[in-house]
Tab-separated table of C-alpha atoms in Angstrom:
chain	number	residue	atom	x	y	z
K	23	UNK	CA	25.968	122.608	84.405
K	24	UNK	CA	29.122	124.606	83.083
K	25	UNK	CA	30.814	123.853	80.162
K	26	UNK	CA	33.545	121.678	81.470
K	27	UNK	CA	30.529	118.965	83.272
K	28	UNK	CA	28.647	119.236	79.753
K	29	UNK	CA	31.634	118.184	78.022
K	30	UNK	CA	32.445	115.462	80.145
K	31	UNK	CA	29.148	113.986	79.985
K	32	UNK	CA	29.333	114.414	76.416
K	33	UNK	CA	32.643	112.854	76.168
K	34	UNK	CA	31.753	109.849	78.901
K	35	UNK	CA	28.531	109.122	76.537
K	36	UNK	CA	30.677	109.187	73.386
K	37	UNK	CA	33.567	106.774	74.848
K	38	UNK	CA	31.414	104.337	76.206
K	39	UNK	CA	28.631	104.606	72.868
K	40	UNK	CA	32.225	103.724	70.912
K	41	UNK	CA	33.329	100.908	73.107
K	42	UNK	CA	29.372	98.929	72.444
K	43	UNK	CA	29.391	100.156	68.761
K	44	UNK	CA	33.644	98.098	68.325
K	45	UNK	CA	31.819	95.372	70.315
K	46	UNK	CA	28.688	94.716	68.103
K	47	UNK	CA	30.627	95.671	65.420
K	48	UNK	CA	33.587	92.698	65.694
K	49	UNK	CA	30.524	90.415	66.453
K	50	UNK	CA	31.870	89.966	70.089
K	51	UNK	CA	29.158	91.498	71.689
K	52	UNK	CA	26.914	88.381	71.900
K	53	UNK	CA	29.792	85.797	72.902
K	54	UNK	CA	31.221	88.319	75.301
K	55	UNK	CA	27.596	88.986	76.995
K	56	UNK	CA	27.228	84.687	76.740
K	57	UNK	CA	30.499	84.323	78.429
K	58	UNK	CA	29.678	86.486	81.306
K	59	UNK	CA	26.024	85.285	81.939
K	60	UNK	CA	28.014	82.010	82.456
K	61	UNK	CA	30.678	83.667	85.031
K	62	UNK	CA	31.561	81.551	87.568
K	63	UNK	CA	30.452	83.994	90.461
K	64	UNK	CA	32.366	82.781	93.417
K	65	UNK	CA	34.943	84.135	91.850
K	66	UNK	CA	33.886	87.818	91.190
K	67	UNK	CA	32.650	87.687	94.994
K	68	UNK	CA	36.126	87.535	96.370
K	69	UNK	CA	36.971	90.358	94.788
K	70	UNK	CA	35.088	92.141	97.511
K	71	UNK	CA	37.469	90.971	100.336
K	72	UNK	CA	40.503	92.254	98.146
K	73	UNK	CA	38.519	95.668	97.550
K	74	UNK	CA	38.315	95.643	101.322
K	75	UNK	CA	41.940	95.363	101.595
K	76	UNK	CA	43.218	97.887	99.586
K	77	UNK	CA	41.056	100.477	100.656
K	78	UNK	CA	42.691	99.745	104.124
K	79	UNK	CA	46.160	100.249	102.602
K	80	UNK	CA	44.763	103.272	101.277
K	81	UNK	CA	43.462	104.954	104.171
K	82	UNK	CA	46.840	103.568	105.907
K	83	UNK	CA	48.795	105.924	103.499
K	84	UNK	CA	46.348	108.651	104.162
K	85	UNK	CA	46.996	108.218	108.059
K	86	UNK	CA	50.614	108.583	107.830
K	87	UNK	CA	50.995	111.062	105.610
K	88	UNK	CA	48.379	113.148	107.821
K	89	UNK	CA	50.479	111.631	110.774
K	90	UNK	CA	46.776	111.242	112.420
K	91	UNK	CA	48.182	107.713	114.037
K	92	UNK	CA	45.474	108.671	117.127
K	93	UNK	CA	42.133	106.332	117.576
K	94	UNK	CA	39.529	106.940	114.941
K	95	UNK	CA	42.232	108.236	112.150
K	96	UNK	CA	42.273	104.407	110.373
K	97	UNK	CA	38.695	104.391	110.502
K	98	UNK	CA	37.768	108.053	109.330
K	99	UNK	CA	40.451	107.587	106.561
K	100	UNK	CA	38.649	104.098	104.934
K	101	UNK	CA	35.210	106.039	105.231
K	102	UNK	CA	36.683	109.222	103.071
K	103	UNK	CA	38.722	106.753	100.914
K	104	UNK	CA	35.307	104.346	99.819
K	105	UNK	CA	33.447	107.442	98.812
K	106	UNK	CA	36.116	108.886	97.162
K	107	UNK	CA	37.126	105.910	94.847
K	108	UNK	CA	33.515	105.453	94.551
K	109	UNK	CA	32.875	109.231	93.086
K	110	UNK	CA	35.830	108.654	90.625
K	111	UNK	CA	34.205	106.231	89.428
K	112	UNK	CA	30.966	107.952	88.878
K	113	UNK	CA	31.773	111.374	88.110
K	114	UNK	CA	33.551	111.858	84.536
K	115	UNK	CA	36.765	114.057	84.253
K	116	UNK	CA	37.857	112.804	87.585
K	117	UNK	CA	35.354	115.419	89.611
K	118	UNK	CA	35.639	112.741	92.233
K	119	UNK	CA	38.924	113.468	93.207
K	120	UNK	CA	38.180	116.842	94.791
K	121	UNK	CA	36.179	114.611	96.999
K	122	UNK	CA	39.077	113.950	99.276
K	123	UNK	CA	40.374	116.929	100.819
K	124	UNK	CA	36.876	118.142	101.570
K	125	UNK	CA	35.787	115.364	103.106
K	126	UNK	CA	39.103	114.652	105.052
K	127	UNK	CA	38.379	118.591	106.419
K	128	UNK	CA	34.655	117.273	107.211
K	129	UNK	CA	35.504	114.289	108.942
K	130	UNK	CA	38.757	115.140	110.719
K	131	UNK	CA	39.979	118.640	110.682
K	132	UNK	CA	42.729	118.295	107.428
K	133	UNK	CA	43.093	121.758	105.715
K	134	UNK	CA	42.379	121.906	102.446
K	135	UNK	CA	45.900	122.513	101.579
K	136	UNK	CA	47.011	119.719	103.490
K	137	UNK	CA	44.227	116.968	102.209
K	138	UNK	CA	45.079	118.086	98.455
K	139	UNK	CA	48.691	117.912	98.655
K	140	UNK	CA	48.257	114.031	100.597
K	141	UNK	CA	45.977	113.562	98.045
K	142	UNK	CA	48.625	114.439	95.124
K	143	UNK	CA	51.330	112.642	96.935
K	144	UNK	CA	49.340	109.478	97.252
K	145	UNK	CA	48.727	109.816	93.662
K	146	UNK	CA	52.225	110.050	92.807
K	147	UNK	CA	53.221	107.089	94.853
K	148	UNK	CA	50.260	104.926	92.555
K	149	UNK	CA	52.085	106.398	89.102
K	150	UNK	CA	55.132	105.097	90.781
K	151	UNK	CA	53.859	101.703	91.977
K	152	UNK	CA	51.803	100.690	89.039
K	153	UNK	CA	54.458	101.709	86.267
K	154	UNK	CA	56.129	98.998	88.491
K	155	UNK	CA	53.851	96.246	88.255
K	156	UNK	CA	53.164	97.175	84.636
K	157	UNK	CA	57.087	96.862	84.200
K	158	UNK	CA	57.160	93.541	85.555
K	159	UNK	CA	54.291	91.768	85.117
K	160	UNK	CA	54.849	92.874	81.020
K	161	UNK	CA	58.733	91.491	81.339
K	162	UNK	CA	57.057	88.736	82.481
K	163	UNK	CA	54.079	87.761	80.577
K	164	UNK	CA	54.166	89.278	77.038
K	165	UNK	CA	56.833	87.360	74.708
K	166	UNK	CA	57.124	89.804	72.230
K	167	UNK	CA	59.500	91.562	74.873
K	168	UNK	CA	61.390	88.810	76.088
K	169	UNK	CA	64.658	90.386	74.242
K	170	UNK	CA	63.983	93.156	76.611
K	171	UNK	CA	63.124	91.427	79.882
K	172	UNK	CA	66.121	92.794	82.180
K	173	UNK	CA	65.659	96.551	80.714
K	174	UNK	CA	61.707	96.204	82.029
K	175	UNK	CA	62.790	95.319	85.213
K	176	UNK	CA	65.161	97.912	85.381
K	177	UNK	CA	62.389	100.169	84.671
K	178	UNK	CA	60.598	98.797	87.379
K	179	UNK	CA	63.305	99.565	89.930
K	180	UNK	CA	63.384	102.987	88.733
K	181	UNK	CA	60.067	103.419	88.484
K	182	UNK	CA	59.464	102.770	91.877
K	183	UNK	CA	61.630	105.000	93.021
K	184	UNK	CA	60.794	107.805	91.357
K	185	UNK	CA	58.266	109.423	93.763
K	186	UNK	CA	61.226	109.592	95.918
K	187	UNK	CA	63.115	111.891	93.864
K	188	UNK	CA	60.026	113.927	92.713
K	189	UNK	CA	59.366	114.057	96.861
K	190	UNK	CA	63.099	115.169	97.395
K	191	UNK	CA	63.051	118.049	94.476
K	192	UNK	CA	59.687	119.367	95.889
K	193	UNK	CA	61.460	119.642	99.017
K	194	UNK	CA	63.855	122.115	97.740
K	195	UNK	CA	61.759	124.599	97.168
K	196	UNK	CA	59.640	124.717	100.685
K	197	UNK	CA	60.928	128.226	101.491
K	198	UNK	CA	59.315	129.447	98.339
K	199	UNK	CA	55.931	128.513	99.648
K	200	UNK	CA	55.178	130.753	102.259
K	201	UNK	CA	51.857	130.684	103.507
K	202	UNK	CA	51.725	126.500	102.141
K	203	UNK	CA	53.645	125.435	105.160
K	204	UNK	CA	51.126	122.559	105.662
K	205	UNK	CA	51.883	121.452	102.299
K	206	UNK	CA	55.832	121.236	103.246
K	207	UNK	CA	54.509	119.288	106.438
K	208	UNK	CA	53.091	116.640	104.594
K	209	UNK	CA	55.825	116.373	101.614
K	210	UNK	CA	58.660	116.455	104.406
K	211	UNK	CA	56.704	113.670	105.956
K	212	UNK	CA	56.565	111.379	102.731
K	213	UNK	CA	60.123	111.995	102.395
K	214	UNK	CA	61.665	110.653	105.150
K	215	UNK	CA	62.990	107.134	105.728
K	216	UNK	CA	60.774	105.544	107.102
K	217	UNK	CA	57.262	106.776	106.004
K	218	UNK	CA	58.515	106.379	102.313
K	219	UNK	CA	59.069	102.931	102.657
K	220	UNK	CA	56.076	102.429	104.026
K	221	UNK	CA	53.573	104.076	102.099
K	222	UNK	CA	55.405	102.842	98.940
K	223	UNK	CA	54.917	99.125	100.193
K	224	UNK	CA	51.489	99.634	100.622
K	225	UNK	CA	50.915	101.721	97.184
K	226	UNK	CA	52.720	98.130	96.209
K	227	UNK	CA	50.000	96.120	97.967
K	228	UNK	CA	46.979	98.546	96.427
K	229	UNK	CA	47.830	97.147	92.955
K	230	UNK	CA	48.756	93.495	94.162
K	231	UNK	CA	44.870	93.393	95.014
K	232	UNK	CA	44.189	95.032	91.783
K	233	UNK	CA	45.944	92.574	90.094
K	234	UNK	CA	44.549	89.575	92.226
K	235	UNK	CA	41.369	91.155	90.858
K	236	UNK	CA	42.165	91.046	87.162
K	237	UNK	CA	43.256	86.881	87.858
K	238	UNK	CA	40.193	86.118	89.658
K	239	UNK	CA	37.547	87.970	86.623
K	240	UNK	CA	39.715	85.345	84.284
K	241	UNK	CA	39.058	82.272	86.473
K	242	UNK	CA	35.028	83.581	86.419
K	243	UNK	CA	35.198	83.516	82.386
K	244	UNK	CA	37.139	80.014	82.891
K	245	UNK	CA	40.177	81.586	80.828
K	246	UNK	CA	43.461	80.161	82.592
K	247	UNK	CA	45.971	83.023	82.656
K	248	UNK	CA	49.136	82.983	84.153
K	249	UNK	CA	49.050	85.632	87.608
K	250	UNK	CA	52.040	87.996	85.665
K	251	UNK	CA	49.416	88.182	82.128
K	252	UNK	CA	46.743	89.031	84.637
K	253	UNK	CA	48.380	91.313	86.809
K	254	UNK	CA	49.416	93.040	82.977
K	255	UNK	CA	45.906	93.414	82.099
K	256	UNK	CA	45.090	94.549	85.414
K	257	UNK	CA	47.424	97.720	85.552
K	258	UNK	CA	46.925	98.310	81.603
K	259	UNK	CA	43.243	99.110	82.339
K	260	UNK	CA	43.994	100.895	85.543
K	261	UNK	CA	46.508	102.941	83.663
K	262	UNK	CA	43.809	103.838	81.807
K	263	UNK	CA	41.575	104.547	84.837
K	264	UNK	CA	43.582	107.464	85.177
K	265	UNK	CA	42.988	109.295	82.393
K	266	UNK	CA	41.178	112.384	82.580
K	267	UNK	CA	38.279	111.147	80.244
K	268	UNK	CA	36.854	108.195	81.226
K	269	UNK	CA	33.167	106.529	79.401
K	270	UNK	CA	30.197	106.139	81.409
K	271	UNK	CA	31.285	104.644	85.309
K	272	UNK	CA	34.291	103.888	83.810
K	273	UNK	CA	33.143	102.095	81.003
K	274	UNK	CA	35.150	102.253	77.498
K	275	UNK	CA	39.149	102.975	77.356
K	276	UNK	CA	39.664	100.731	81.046
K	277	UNK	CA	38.311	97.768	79.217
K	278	UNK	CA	40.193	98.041	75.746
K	279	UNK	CA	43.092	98.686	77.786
K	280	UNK	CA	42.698	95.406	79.715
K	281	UNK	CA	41.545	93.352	76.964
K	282	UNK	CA	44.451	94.785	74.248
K	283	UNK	CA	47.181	94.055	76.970
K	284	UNK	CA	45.419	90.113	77.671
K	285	UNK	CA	45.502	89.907	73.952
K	286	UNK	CA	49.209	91.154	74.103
K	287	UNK	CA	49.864	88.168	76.718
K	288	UNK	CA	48.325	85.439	74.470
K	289	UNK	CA	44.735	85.423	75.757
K	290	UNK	CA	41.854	85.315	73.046
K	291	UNK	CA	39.864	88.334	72.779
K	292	UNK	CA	36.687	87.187	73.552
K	293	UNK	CA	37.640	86.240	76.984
K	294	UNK	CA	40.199	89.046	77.366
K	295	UNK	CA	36.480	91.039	76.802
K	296	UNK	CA	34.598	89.522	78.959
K	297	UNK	CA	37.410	89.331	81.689
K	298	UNK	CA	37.575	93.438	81.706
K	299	UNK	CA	34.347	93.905	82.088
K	300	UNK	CA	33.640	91.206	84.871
K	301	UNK	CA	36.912	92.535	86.650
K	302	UNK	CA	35.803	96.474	86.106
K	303	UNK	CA	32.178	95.535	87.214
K	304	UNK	CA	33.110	93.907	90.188
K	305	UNK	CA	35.451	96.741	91.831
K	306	UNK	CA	32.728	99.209	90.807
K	307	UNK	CA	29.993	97.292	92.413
K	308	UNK	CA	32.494	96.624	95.213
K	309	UNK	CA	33.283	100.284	95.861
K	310	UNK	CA	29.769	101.891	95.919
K	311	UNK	CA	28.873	98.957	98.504
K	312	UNK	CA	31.684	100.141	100.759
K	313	UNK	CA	30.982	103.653	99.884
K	314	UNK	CA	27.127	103.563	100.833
K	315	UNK	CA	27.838	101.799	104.270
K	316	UNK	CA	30.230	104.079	104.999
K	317	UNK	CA	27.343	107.257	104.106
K	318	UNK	CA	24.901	104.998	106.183
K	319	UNK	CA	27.515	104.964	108.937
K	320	UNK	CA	28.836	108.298	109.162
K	321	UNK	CA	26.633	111.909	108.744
K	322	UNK	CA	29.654	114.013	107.802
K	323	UNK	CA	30.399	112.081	104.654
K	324	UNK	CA	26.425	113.280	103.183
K	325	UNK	CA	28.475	115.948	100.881
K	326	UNK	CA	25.067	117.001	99.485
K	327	UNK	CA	24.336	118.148	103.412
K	328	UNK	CA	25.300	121.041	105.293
K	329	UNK	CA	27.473	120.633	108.269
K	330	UNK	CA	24.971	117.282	109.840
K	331	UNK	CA	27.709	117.394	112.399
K	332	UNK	CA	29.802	119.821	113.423
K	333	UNK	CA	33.521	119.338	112.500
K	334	UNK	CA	35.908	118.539	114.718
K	335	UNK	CA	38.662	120.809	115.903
K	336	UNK	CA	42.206	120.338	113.894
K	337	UNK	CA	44.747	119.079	116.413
């Protein structure tokens, strides 16, 4: 292991080691663990079907940014996406995003150049969609900033739009690229018209699911929330997510996040507790399911295996 894996095992152990120790300490611990042995579980299993769903709007931004529209593309796309969610959620300092444009150049041809700037694109689009729904859903559902309701969802406009203008600037400078002309393929691609509005709508529907996640782990700890105070919690923790040091599979800042911002919304803690970690449990559990049928179904995505089948030829 080099340094940076050591300290981001070291750091993973520390985060989640201080997320138990605040529990015990506040005395949740116990009524949090009671609360979730009682989860209504019906509820946590539907979370699979939305899990489902936005790792098919996923691999449909993927596919259209790649402009691989042929048979196969959809499918090869939701394979690489499931492992590679399911890697970020394992790995610490976010190792599990170089996943992607490896496997994309296993599985279907992408250069590397071309699967990391889709990759970073994508990524920009999520910043842009879930500082929406963060906007929003806080404008909505937190009354301590009621007196600034309209200049949230103001922010939320602009917010979503943003990617566009980052998109546009990068474009400016394609000529000064060179050799990166696949990376101008794919940026020119998100750009125009009609992709953008696309991809943005489905970035939009990634963290509606993520959100109809968060609403669902509060019905399993029988806390009644209103949709806007989950979908708060919801992006609060995924905001978090996306930090580059993250506990043990995720465990630690995504949960205080959720739990701070439910508290923020009017929600007691205990159940704003137990509601992160039923809703961050169930999309991890969730994601290495999809990502270990998609290994079982497909050779090429075995990254710990050499070449099991040969790659295909770019188009």
């Amino acid at each position: 292991m080099n340094r940076r894996q050591i300290l981001g095992t070291v750091a993973a152990i520390l985060l989640t080691a201080a997320f138990v120790w605040w529990l015990a300490g506040s005395r949740l611990l116990e009524p949090v663990l009671v609360t979730l042995r009682q989860a209504a579980l019906p509820y946590l299993l539907l979370i699979l079907p939305l899990v489902v769903i936005l790792q098919l709007a996923r691999a449909a931004r993927f596919v259209l940014l790649l402009d691989r529209m042929r048979a196969g593309g959809l499918l090869a796309t939701f394979q690489i996406s499931c492992v590679h969610i399911a890697l970020n959620f394992l790995l610490p300092f976010k190792l599990g995003e170089a996943a992607f444009p490896l496997l994309a150049r296993r599985l279907m041809g992408v250069g590397l150049a071309s699967g990391t700037s889709t990759l970073l694109t994508v990524r920009l689009l999520d910043l842009g969609a879930l500082g929406t729904l963060l906007a929003f859903s806080a404008a909505l559902a937190v009354p301590d900033l009621a007196p600034y309701r309209w200049l949230l969802v103001a922010g939320s406009v602009l917010s979503l739009l943003a990617p566009l203008a980052l998109l546009i600037l990068a474009g400016h400078g394609q000529r000064q690229w060179g050799r990166l002309a696949a990376v101008g393929e794919v940026l020119a691609r998100a750009r125009s018209h009609g992709t953008f509005g696309k991809i943005t709508l489905l970035s939009v529907l990634v963290w509606a699911c993520h959100a109809g996640a968060a609403y669902l782990s509060f019905l399993a700890v029988n806390q009644s929330v209103q949709l806007a105070a989950a979908a708060f919690a919801g992006a609060s923790g995924n905001l978090a997510f996306a930090l580059p040091f993250q506990g043990i599979a995720g465990v630690g800042p995504v949960q205080a996040a959720f739990a701070w911002a439910a508290v923020l919304c009017g929600v007691a803690l205990e159940p704003a507790v137990a509601a992160a970690i039923a809703c961050h449990a169930s999309l991890l559990v969730s994601g290495c399911l999809l990502a270990f049928i998609a290994i079982a179904l497909e050779p090429r995505l075995r990254v710990w295996q050499r070449r099991v089948v040969a790659d295909p030829p770019a188009p």
